[in-house]
PDB file of C-alpha atoms and ligand atoms in Angstrom:
ATOM      1  CA  UNK A   1     139.453 102.440  98.008  1.00 85.00           C
ATOM      2  CA  UNK A   2     136.168 100.725  97.046  1.00 96.00           C
ATOM      3  CA  UNK A   3     136.216  97.773  94.666  1.00 97.00           C
ATOM      4  CA  UNK A   4     134.047  99.655  92.119  1.00 98.00           C
ATOM      5  CA  UNK A   5     136.104 102.860  92.042  1.00 98.00           C
ATOM      6  CA  UNK A   6     136.120 104.330  88.491  1.00 97.00           C
ATOM      7  CA  UNK A   7     133.153 102.165  87.388  1.00 98.00           C
ATOM      8  CA  UNK A   8     129.880 103.580  86.001  1.00 98.00           C
ATOM      9  CA  UNK A   9     126.398 102.148  86.507  1.00 98.00           C
ATOM     10  CA  UNK A  10     122.815 103.013  85.580  1.00 98.00           C
ATOM     11  CA  UNK A  11     119.902 102.185  87.863  1.00 98.00           C
ATOM     12  CA  UNK A  12     116.372 101.689  86.495  1.00 98.00           C
ATOM     13  CA  UNK A  13     113.661 101.336  89.136  1.00 98.00           C
ATOM     14  CA  UNK A  14     114.058 103.671  92.095  1.00 98.00           C
ATOM     15  CA  UNK A  15     110.638 104.950  93.180  1.00 97.00           C
ATOM     16  CA  UNK A  16     111.440 105.826  96.790  1.00 97.00           C
ATOM     17  CA  UNK A  17     113.741 104.938  99.692  1.00 97.00           C
ATOM     18  CA  UNK A  18     112.047 101.537 100.113  1.00 98.00           C
ATOM     19  CA  UNK A  19     112.829 100.467  96.518  1.00 98.00           C
ATOM     20  CA  UNK A  20     115.133  97.475  96.107  1.00 98.00           C
ATOM     21  CA  UNK A  21     116.932  99.539  93.439  1.00 98.00           C
ATOM     22  CA  UNK A  22     117.733 102.195  96.039  1.00 98.00           C
ATOM     23  CA  UNK A  23     119.433  99.692  98.355  1.00 98.00           C
ATOM     24  CA  UNK A  24     121.424  98.362  95.377  1.00 99.00           C
ATOM     25  CA  UNK A  25     122.414 101.905  94.395  1.00 98.00           C
ATOM     26  CA  UNK A  26     123.688 102.609  97.910  1.00 98.00           C
ATOM     27  CA  UNK A  27     125.720  99.391  97.979  1.00 98.00           C
ATOM     28  CA  UNK A  28     127.324 100.225  94.620  1.00 98.00           C
ATOM     29  CA  UNK A  29     127.982 103.813  95.678  1.00 98.00           C
ATOM     30  CA  UNK A  30     129.640 102.666  98.909  1.00 98.00           C
ATOM     31  CA  UNK A  31     132.135 100.715  96.783  1.00 98.00           C
ATOM     32  CA  UNK A  32     132.902 103.807  94.684  1.00 98.00           C
ATOM     33  CA  UNK A  33     130.690 103.355  91.582  1.00 98.00           C
ATOM     34  CA  UNK A  34     129.436 106.496  89.864  1.00 98.00           C
ATOM     35  CA  UNK A  35     125.694 106.201  89.208  1.00 98.00           C
ATOM     36  CA  UNK A  36     123.017 107.470  86.840  1.00 98.00           C
ATOM     37  CA  UNK A  37     119.320 107.128  87.693  1.00 98.00           C
ATOM     38  CA  UNK A  38     116.072 107.077  85.743  1.00 98.00           C
ATOM     39  CA  UNK A  39     112.518 107.829  86.859  1.00 98.00           C
ATOM     40  CA  UNK A  40     108.985 107.601  85.445  1.00 97.00           C
ATOM     41  CA  UNK A  41     106.860 110.759  85.473  1.00 91.00           C
ATOM     42  CA  UNK A  42     107.066 114.026  87.384  1.00 89.00           C
ATOM     43  CA  UNK A  43     105.645 112.654  90.630  1.00 91.00           C
ATOM     44  CA  UNK A  44     108.448 110.124  90.935  1.00 94.00           C
ATOM     45  CA  UNK A  45     111.084 112.608  89.743  1.00 96.00           C
ATOM     46  CA  UNK A  46     110.523 114.625  92.914  1.00 95.00           C
ATOM     47  CA  UNK A  47     111.271 111.473  94.950  1.00 96.00           C
ATOM     48  CA  UNK A  48     114.161 110.122  92.887  1.00 98.00           C
ATOM     49  CA  UNK A  49     116.101 113.335  92.258  1.00 98.00           C
ATOM     50  CA  UNK A  50     116.970 114.099  95.928  1.00 98.00           C
ATOM     51  CA  UNK A  51     117.927 110.457  96.540  1.00 98.00           C
ATOM     52  CA  UNK A  52     120.165 110.375  93.457  1.00 98.00           C
ATOM     53  CA  UNK A  53     121.732 113.720  94.333  1.00 98.00           C
ATOM     54  CA  UNK A  54     122.485 112.490  97.863  1.00 98.00           C
ATOM     55  CA  UNK A  55     124.845 109.975  96.197  1.00 98.00           C
ATOM     56  CA  UNK A  56     126.419 112.713  94.070  1.00 97.00           C
ATOM     57  CA  UNK A  57     124.700 111.586  90.857  1.00 98.00           C
ATOM     58  CA  UNK A  58     124.653 114.109  88.025  1.00 97.00           C
ATOM     59  CA  UNK A  59     122.719 112.065  85.449  1.00 98.00           C
ATOM     60  CA  UNK A  60     119.024 111.746  86.355  1.00 98.00           C
ATOM     61  CA  UNK A  61     116.792 111.086  83.354  1.00 98.00           C
ATOM     62  CA  UNK A  62     113.168 110.222  82.542  1.00 98.00           C
ATOM     63  CA  UNK A  63     112.684 106.701  81.202  1.00 98.00           C
ATOM     64  CA  UNK A  64     109.378 104.951  80.741  1.00 98.00           C
ATOM     65  CA  UNK A  65     110.582 101.605  79.377  1.00 98.00           C
ATOM     66  CA  UNK A  66     107.565 101.320  77.055  1.00 98.00           C
ATOM     67  CA  UNK A  67     108.976 104.286  75.102  1.00 98.00           C
ATOM     68  CA  UNK A  68     111.916 103.446  72.801  1.00 98.00           C
ATOM     69  CA  UNK A  69     112.807 107.108  72.299  1.00 98.00           C
ATOM     70  CA  UNK A  70     113.293 107.589  76.070  1.00 98.00           C
ATOM     71  CA  UNK A  71     115.481 104.464  76.248  1.00 98.00           C
ATOM     72  CA  UNK A  72     117.571 105.744  73.326  1.00 98.00           C
ATOM     73  CA  UNK A  73     117.947 109.146  74.995  1.00 98.00           C
ATOM     74  CA  UNK A  74     119.271 107.517  78.192  1.00 98.00           C
ATOM     75  CA  UNK A  75     121.992 105.547  76.403  1.00 98.00           C
ATOM     76  CA  UNK A  76     122.926 108.518  74.188  1.00 98.00           C
ATOM     77  CA  UNK A  77     123.425 110.614  77.310  1.00 98.00           C
ATOM     78  CA  UNK A  78     125.501 107.891  78.990  1.00 98.00           C
ATOM     79  CA  UNK A  79     127.642 107.595  75.860  1.00 98.00           C
ATOM     80  CA  UNK A  80     128.213 111.350  75.661  1.00 98.00           C
ATOM     81  CA  UNK A  81     128.836 111.845  79.391  1.00 98.00           C
ATOM     82  CA  UNK A  82     130.738 108.672  80.264  1.00 98.00           C
ATOM     83  CA  UNK A  83     131.813 107.079  76.975  1.00 97.00           C
ATOM     84  CA  UNK A  84     131.045 103.622  78.413  1.00 98.00           C
ATOM     85  CA  UNK A  85     129.101 101.682  81.044  1.00 98.00           C
ATOM     86  CA  UNK A  86     129.980  98.876  83.478  1.00 98.00           C
ATOM     87  CA  UNK A  87     126.688  98.004  85.214  1.00 98.00           C
ATOM     88  CA  UNK A  88     122.958  98.100  84.584  1.00 99.00           C
ATOM     89  CA  UNK A  89     120.284  97.374  87.194  1.00 99.00           C
ATOM     90  CA  UNK A  90     116.783  96.457  85.952  1.00 98.00           C
ATOM     91  CA  UNK A  91     114.580  96.684  89.048  1.00 98.00           C
ATOM     92  CA  UNK A  92     111.167  97.449  87.605  1.00 98.00           C
ATOM     93  CA  UNK A  93     107.885  95.795  86.830  1.00 98.00           C
ATOM     94  CA  UNK A  94     104.266  96.716  86.310  1.00 97.00           C
ATOM     95  CA  UNK A  95     100.866  95.062  86.023  1.00 97.00           C
ATOM     96  CA  UNK A  96      97.424  96.582  86.453  1.00 96.00           C
ATOM     97  CA  UNK A  97      96.100  96.218  89.983  1.00 94.00           C
ATOM     98  CA  UNK A  98      93.053  94.267  88.781  1.00 94.00           C
ATOM     99  CA  UNK A  99      95.369  91.613  87.268  1.00 95.00           C
ATOM    100  CA  UNK A 100      97.038  91.015  90.660  1.00 95.00           C
ATOM    101  CA  UNK A 101      94.044  89.481  92.404  1.00 94.00           C
ATOM    102  CA  UNK A 102      91.628  86.626  91.830  1.00 94.00           C
ATOM    103  CA  UNK A 103      92.043  84.148  88.999  1.00 97.00           C
ATOM    104  CA  UNK A 104      94.800  84.266  86.365  1.00 98.00           C
ATOM    105  CA  UNK A 105      92.118  82.967  83.999  1.00 98.00           C
ATOM    106  CA  UNK A 106      90.562  86.420  83.805  1.00 97.00           C
ATOM    107  CA  UNK A 107      93.754  88.184  82.642  1.00 98.00           C
ATOM    108  CA  UNK A 108      92.884  90.531  79.779  1.00 97.00           C
ATOM    109  CA  UNK A 109      94.798  90.560  76.479  1.00 98.00           C
ATOM    110  CA  UNK A 110      95.732  94.178  77.095  1.00 98.00           C
ATOM    111  CA  UNK A 111      96.795  93.553  80.721  1.00 98.00           C
ATOM    112  CA  UNK A 112      98.908  90.574  79.678  1.00 98.00           C
ATOM    113  CA  UNK A 113     100.656  92.577  76.922  1.00 98.00           C
ATOM    114  CA  UNK A 114     101.311  95.543  79.227  1.00 98.00           C
ATOM    115  CA  UNK A 115     102.767  93.427  82.062  1.00 98.00           C
ATOM    116  CA  UNK A 116     105.043  91.516  79.669  1.00 98.00           C
ATOM    117  CA  UNK A 117     106.130  94.688  77.859  1.00 98.00           C
ATOM    118  CA  UNK A 118     107.076  96.678  80.978  1.00 98.00           C
ATOM    119  CA  UNK A 119     108.379  93.813  83.093  1.00 98.00           C
ATOM    120  CA  UNK A 120     110.133  91.508  80.599  1.00 99.00           C
ATOM    121  CA  UNK A 121     110.642  92.984  77.124  1.00 99.00           C
ATOM    122  CA  UNK A 122     112.211  96.033  78.780  1.00 99.00           C
ATOM    123  CA  UNK A 123     115.241  93.937  79.755  1.00 99.00           C
ATOM    124  CA  UNK A 124     115.854  93.115  76.083  1.00 99.00           C
ATOM    125  CA  UNK A 125     115.512  96.777  75.079  1.00 98.00           C
ATOM    126  CA  UNK A 126     117.780  98.018  77.884  1.00 99.00           C
ATOM    127  CA  UNK A 127     120.413  95.333  77.271  1.00 99.00           C
ATOM    128  CA  UNK A 128     120.460  96.264  73.569  1.00 98.00           C
ATOM    129  CA  UNK A 129     121.062  99.898  74.512  1.00 98.00           C
ATOM    130  CA  UNK A 130     123.734  99.063  77.074  1.00 98.00           C
ATOM    131  CA  UNK A 131     125.711  96.427  75.152  1.00 98.00           C
ATOM    132  CA  UNK A 132     127.687  98.763  72.835  1.00 98.00           C
ATOM    133  CA  UNK A 133     128.717 100.833  75.885  1.00 98.00           C
ATOM    134  CA  UNK A 134     129.782  97.742  77.856  1.00 98.00           C
ATOM    135  CA  UNK A 135     131.961  96.080  75.240  1.00 95.00           C
ATOM    136  CA  UNK A 136     135.538  95.631  76.402  1.00 95.00           C
ATOM    137  CA  UNK A 137     134.610  96.623  79.984  1.00 96.00           C
ATOM    138  CA  UNK A 138     133.395  93.300  81.452  1.00 96.00           C
ATOM    139  CA  UNK A 139     129.868  94.733  81.750  1.00 98.00           C
ATOM    140  CA  UNK A 140     127.289  93.211  84.074  1.00 98.00           C
ATOM    141  CA  UNK A 141     123.485  93.401  83.939  1.00 99.00           C
ATOM    142  CA  UNK A 142     121.213  92.374  86.824  1.00 99.00           C
ATOM    143  CA  UNK A 143     117.410  92.098  86.832  1.00 99.00           C
ATOM    144  CA  UNK A 144     115.037  91.430  89.739  1.00 98.00           C
ATOM    145  CA  UNK A 145     112.658  88.495  89.613  1.00 98.00           C
ATOM    146  CA  UNK A 146     110.412  86.480  91.945  1.00 98.00           C
ATOM    147  CA  UNK A 147     109.595  82.813  92.683  1.00 98.00           C
ATOM    148  CA  UNK A 148     106.075  83.306  91.236  1.00 98.00           C
ATOM    149  CA  UNK A 149     107.754  82.604  87.861  1.00 98.00           C
ATOM    150  CA  UNK A 150     108.483  78.996  88.883  1.00 98.00           C
ATOM    151  CA  UNK A 151     105.503  78.057  91.058  1.00 97.00           C
ATOM    152  CA  UNK A 152     101.968  79.346  91.383  1.00 97.00           C
ATOM    153  CA  UNK A 153     101.688  82.121  93.971  1.00 96.00           C
ATOM    154  CA  UNK A 154      98.123  83.284  94.666  1.00 94.00           C
ATOM    155  CA  UNK A 155      97.301  86.673  93.131  1.00 95.00           C
ATOM    156  CA  UNK A 156     100.732  87.044  91.472  1.00 96.00           C
ATOM    157  CA  UNK A 157      99.075  85.874  88.235  1.00 97.00           C
ATOM    158  CA  UNK A 158     100.287  87.638  85.078  1.00 98.00           C
ATOM    159  CA  UNK A 159     103.341  88.948  86.912  1.00 98.00           C
ATOM    160  CA  UNK A 160     104.467  85.342  87.394  1.00 98.00           C
ATOM    161  CA  UNK A 161     104.252  84.841  83.636  1.00 98.00           C
ATOM    162  CA  UNK A 162     106.142  88.111  83.069  1.00 98.00           C
ATOM    163  CA  UNK A 163     108.883  87.026  85.503  1.00 98.00           C
ATOM    164  CA  UNK A 164     109.216  83.673  83.705  1.00 98.00           C
ATOM    165  CA  UNK A 165     109.709  85.631  80.458  1.00 99.00           C
ATOM    166  CA  UNK A 166     112.198  87.920  82.204  1.00 99.00           C
ATOM    167  CA  UNK A 167     114.265  84.997  83.544  1.00 99.00           C
ATOM    168  CA  UNK A 168     114.290  83.283  80.160  1.00 98.00           C
ATOM    169  CA  UNK A 169     115.165  86.564  78.405  1.00 99.00           C
ATOM    170  CA  UNK A 170     118.115  86.984  80.772  1.00 99.00           C
ATOM    171  CA  UNK A 171     119.332  83.516  79.785  1.00 98.00           C
ATOM    172  CA  UNK A 172     119.143  84.241  76.051  1.00 99.00           C
ATOM    173  CA  UNK A 173     120.759  87.645  76.545  1.00 99.00           C
ATOM    174  CA  UNK A 174     123.563  86.019  78.540  1.00 99.00           C
ATOM    175  CA  UNK A 175     124.215  83.718  75.562  1.00 98.00           C
ATOM    176  CA  UNK A 176     124.199  86.603  73.057  1.00 98.00           C
ATOM    177  CA  UNK A 177     126.346  88.951  75.115  1.00 98.00           C
ATOM    178  CA  UNK A 178     128.731  86.457  76.727  1.00 98.00           C
ATOM    179  CA  UNK A 179     131.153  86.450  73.762  1.00 98.00           C
ATOM    180  CA  UNK A 180     131.488  90.228  74.284  1.00 98.00           C
ATOM    181  CA  UNK A 181     132.380  89.658  77.939  1.00 98.00           C
ATOM    182  CA  UNK A 182     129.023  91.005  79.153  1.00 98.00           C
ATOM    183  CA  UNK A 183     127.202  89.026  81.884  1.00 98.00           C
ATOM    184  CA  UNK A 184     123.439  88.920  82.540  1.00 99.00           C
ATOM    185  CA  UNK A 185     121.961  87.463  85.738  1.00 99.00           C
ATOM    186  CA  UNK A 186     118.754  87.677  87.747  1.00 99.00           C
ATOM    187  CA  UNK A 187     118.168  87.847  91.483  1.00 99.00           C
ATOM    188  CA  UNK A 188     115.023  86.140  92.721  1.00 98.00           C
ATOM    189  CA  UNK A 189     114.221  88.133  95.844  1.00 98.00           C
ATOM    190  CA  UNK A 190     111.908  87.004  98.615  1.00 98.00           C
ATOM    191  CA  UNK A 191     108.902  89.239  99.350  1.00 98.00           C
ATOM    192  CA  UNK A 192     109.776  92.735 100.608  1.00 98.00           C
ATOM    193  CA  UNK A 193     107.340  95.500 101.550  1.00 97.00           C
ATOM    194  CA  UNK A 194     107.754  98.060  98.747  1.00 97.00           C
ATOM    195  CA  UNK A 195     105.433 100.203  96.644  1.00 94.00           C
ATOM    196  CA  UNK A 196     105.187  97.547  93.902  1.00 94.00           C
ATOM    197  CA  UNK A 197     104.603  94.721  96.398  1.00 94.00           C
ATOM    198  CA  UNK A 198     101.721  96.552  98.039  1.00 90.00           C
ATOM    199  CA  UNK A 199      99.826  96.244  94.724  1.00 86.00           C
ATOM    200  CA  UNK A 200      99.646  92.454  95.155  1.00 86.00           C
ATOM    201  CA  UNK A 201      96.486  91.350  96.902  1.00 87.00           C
ATOM    202  CA  UNK A 202      97.172  89.467 100.179  1.00 89.00           C
ATOM    203  CA  UNK A 203     100.879  90.388 100.207  1.00 92.00           C
ATOM    204  CA  UNK A 204     101.019  90.400 104.021  1.00 93.00           C
ATOM    205  CA  UNK A 205     100.114  86.696 104.143  1.00 94.00           C
ATOM    206  CA  UNK A 206     103.060  85.909 101.823  1.00 95.00           C
ATOM    207  CA  UNK A 207     105.406  87.696 104.240  1.00 97.00           C
ATOM    208  CA  UNK A 208     103.971  85.713 107.164  1.00 96.00           C
ATOM    209  CA  UNK A 209     104.346  82.394 105.356  1.00 96.00           C
ATOM    210  CA  UNK A 210     108.002  83.036 104.490  1.00 96.00           C
ATOM    211  CA  UNK A 211     108.763  83.933 108.094  1.00 97.00           C
ATOM    212  CA  UNK A 212     107.285  80.615 109.242  1.00 97.00           C
ATOM    213  CA  UNK A 213     108.636  78.308 106.511  1.00 97.00           C
ATOM    214  CA  UNK A 214     111.947  79.706 105.215  1.00 98.00           C
ATOM    215  CA  UNK A 215     115.062  77.989 106.631  1.00 98.00           C
ATOM    216  CA  UNK A 216     116.320  81.350 107.942  1.00 98.00           C
ATOM    217  CA  UNK A 217     112.878  81.957 109.606  1.00 98.00           C
ATOM    218  CA  UNK A 218     112.795  85.575 108.491  1.00 98.00           C
ATOM    219  CA  UNK A 219     111.996  87.732 105.504  1.00 98.00           C
ATOM    220  CA  UNK A 220     114.856  89.231 103.544  1.00 98.00           C
ATOM    221  CA  UNK A 221     115.592  92.958 103.418  1.00 98.00           C
ATOM    222  CA  UNK A 222     116.461  95.274 100.566  1.00 98.00           C
ATOM    223  CA  UNK A 223     120.029  95.207 101.925  1.00 98.00           C
ATOM    224  CA  UNK A 224     120.198  91.389 101.674  1.00 98.00           C
ATOM    225  CA  UNK A 225     119.312  91.700  97.992  1.00 98.00           C
ATOM    226  CA  UNK A 226     121.726  94.601  97.486  1.00 98.00           C
ATOM    227  CA  UNK A 227     124.678  92.539  98.771  1.00 98.00           C
ATOM    228  CA  UNK A 228     123.991  89.860  96.152  1.00 98.00           C
ATOM    229  CA  UNK A 229     123.609  92.559  93.484  1.00 99.00           C
ATOM    230  CA  UNK A 230     127.006  93.910  94.521  1.00 98.00           C
ATOM    231  CA  UNK A 231     128.474  90.441  94.022  1.00 98.00           C
ATOM    232  CA  UNK A 232     126.854  90.090  90.579  1.00 98.00           C
ATOM    233  CA  UNK A 233     127.849  93.600  89.460  1.00 98.00           C
ATOM    234  CA  UNK A 234     131.465  93.269  90.559  1.00 98.00           C
ATOM    235  CA  UNK A 235     134.410  91.119  89.546  1.00 97.00           C
ATOM    236  CA  UNK A 236     133.601  88.780  92.469  1.00 98.00           C
ATOM    237  CA  UNK A 237     131.174  86.995  90.118  1.00 98.00           C
ATOM    238  CA  UNK A 238     133.362  87.221  86.991  1.00 98.00           C
ATOM    239  CA  UNK A 239     132.587  83.639  85.913  1.00 98.00           C
ATOM    240  CA  UNK A 240     128.829  83.756  86.536  1.00 98.00           C
ATOM    241  CA  UNK A 241     126.255  84.473  83.819  1.00 98.00           C
ATOM    242  CA  UNK A 242     122.728  83.416  82.899  1.00 98.00           C
ATOM    243  CA  UNK A 243     121.972  82.450  86.511  1.00 98.00           C
ATOM    244  CA  UNK A 244     119.008  83.006  88.792  1.00 98.00           C
ATOM    245  CA  UNK A 245     120.266  83.585  92.333  1.00 98.00           C
ATOM    246  CA  UNK A 246     117.690  83.226  95.098  1.00 98.00           C
ATOM    247  CA  UNK A 247     117.854  85.708  97.962  1.00 98.00           C
ATOM    248  CA  UNK A 248     114.836  84.454  99.869  1.00 98.00           C
ATOM    249  CA  UNK A 249     116.068  83.035 103.164  1.00 98.00           C
ATOM    250  CA  UNK A 250     115.992  79.621 101.473  1.00 98.00           C
ATOM    251  CA  UNK A 251     112.200  79.571 101.048  1.00 98.00           C
ATOM    252  CA  UNK A 252     112.364  78.184  97.502  1.00 98.00           C
ATOM    253  CA  UNK A 253     114.249  74.996  98.515  1.00 98.00           C
ATOM    254  CA  UNK A 254     111.458  73.783 100.801  1.00 97.00           C
ATOM    255  CA  UNK A 255     109.082  70.988  99.792  1.00 94.00           C
ATOM    256  CA  UNK A 256     106.579  69.493 102.180  1.00 85.00           C
TER     257      UNK A 256
HETATM  258  P1  LIG B   1     109.249  99.627  93.627  1.00 62.94           P
HETATM  259  O1  LIG B   1     107.812 100.016  93.493  1.00 62.94           O
HETATM  260  O2  LIG B   1     110.086 100.401  94.557  1.00 62.94           O
HETATM  261  O3  LIG B   1     109.955  99.596  92.201  1.00 62.94           O
HETATM  262  C1  LIG B   1     109.265  99.293  91.020  1.00 62.94           C
HETATM  263  C2  LIG B   1     109.777 100.261  89.969  1.00 62.94           C
HETATM  264  O4  LIG B   1     109.229  99.955  88.674  1.00 62.94           O
HETATM  265  C3  LIG B   1     109.401 101.725  90.268  1.00 62.94           C
HETATM  266  O5  LIG B   1     110.561 102.510  90.383  1.00 62.94           O
HETATM  267  C4  LIG B   1     108.612 102.124  89.050  1.00 62.94           C
HETATM  268  O6  LIG B   1     108.839 103.477  88.669  1.00 62.94           O
HETATM  269  C5  LIG B   1     109.175 101.175  87.997  1.00 62.94           C
HETATM  270  N1  LIG B   1     108.328 101.113  86.801  1.00 62.94           N
HETATM  271  C6  LIG B   1     107.021 100.746  86.721  1.00 62.94           C
HETATM  272  N2  LIG B   1     106.585 100.923  85.454  1.00 62.94           N
HETATM  273  C7  LIG B   1     107.643 101.395  84.734  1.00 62.94           C
HETATM  274  C8  LIG B   1     107.837 101.786  83.381  1.00 62.94           C
HETATM  275  N3  LIG B   1     106.841 101.733  82.475  1.00 62.94           N
HETATM  276  N4  LIG B   1     109.065 102.248  82.999  1.00 62.94           N
HETATM  277  C9  LIG B   1     110.089 102.310  83.873  1.00 62.94           C
HETATM  278  N5  LIG B   1     109.967 101.959  85.171  1.00 62.94           N
HETATM  279  C10 LIG B   1     108.756 101.517  85.584  1.00 62.94           C
HETATM  280  O7  LIG B   1     109.211  98.075  94.046  1.00 62.94           O
HETATM  281  P2  LIG B   1     110.369  96.978  94.225  1.00 62.94           P
HETATM  282  O8  LIG B   1     109.754  95.918  95.051  1.00 62.94           O
HETATM  283  O9  LIG B   1     111.632  97.609  94.643  1.00 62.94           O
HETATM  284  O10 LIG B   1     110.487  96.392  92.749  1.00 62.94           O
HETATM  285  C11 LIG B   1     111.701  96.300  92.054  1.00 62.94           C
HETATM  286  C12 LIG B   1     111.804  94.983  91.303  1.00 62.94           C
HETATM  287  O11 LIG B   1     111.938  93.923  92.255  1.00 62.94           O
HETATM  288  C13 LIG B   1     110.617  94.618  90.430  1.00 62.94           C
HETATM  289  O12 LIG B   1     111.062  93.982  89.255  1.00 62.94           O
HETATM  290  C14 LIG B   1     109.878  93.621  91.300  1.00 62.94           C
HETATM  291  O13 LIG B   1     109.036  92.768  90.555  1.00 62.94           O
HETATM  292  C15 LIG B   1     111.050  92.904  91.895  1.00 62.94           C
HETATM  293  N6  LIG B   1     110.769  92.087  93.074  1.00 62.94           N
HETATM  294  C16 LIG B   1     110.158  92.631  94.145  1.00 62.94           C
HETATM  295  C17 LIG B   1     109.874  91.845  95.252  1.00 62.94           C
HETATM  296  C18 LIG B   1     109.156  92.413  96.442  1.00 62.94           C
HETATM  297  O14 LIG B   1     108.575  91.630  97.212  1.00 62.94           O
HETATM  298  N7  LIG B   1     109.167  93.712  96.661  1.00 62.94           N
HETATM  299  C19 LIG B   1     110.255  90.490  95.266  1.00 62.94           C
HETATM  300  C20 LIG B   1     110.914  89.961  94.160  1.00 62.94           C
HETATM  301  C21 LIG B   1     111.161  90.769  93.061  1.00 62.94           C
END
């Protein structure tokens, strides 16, 4: 019997089989968790639905996180179908392509607001929806972040600022929800070739640098990240909240 047998989790952020969220979903499913999935737009629905169904998922819903009514609909459905929730995975982010190259200085007001809304505020909105369903069930929330929040990474620009806001939001949410037994943590993943990553100008050179400089001398995989997500979304991490856990082959510890 898997260690997550009888548990229920919702996954935000599967776009295709390369998505970090998809590897996390598979790891949770392998331990017996029942999963619900969300998608953005019809084009992605045709990708996400077959993947979700291959894991036996019956709840597959639209959810653009900039739309409060879609968020509300997701949690209403989870309440009606499951009556409660144990895990939530926030594995999503967005910035306009033109904001992910050149100087941060040129970031537009609109581009800044959009990146922060989709990539950071969404965690607050989703946690608020999930919290009533997680009370009394030792709920756990995990969001995906990146080192560009802590140090300047060329071309990451406004997404670095959004990830800093996401990490700090997770900390404040952990403080609010801790008394209810709900934990909130972030995983800072090393660079991985996914749809979102390909939007960052010069991404290949980041992969090359990590391979040369990281203590493990390799890039991490979606599965490396998924194993840490499994830890954070299970009782194995029962005393851990408000943390940023790096899954980056050790890259972030290196100085000169
Ligand atoms: P991905 O493209 O597979 O996933 C990004 C997801 O964000 C997609 O499913 C997309 O539908 C979703 N999304 C975008 N706008 C949305 C909106 N308005 N509403 C709801 N969902 C929306 O790429 P990924 O690399 O798996 O990204 C997952 C997470 O991991 C992101 O937060 C990303 O910043 C983070 N991350 C990625 C890397 C990397 O190198 N790939 C490294 C560290 C952190």
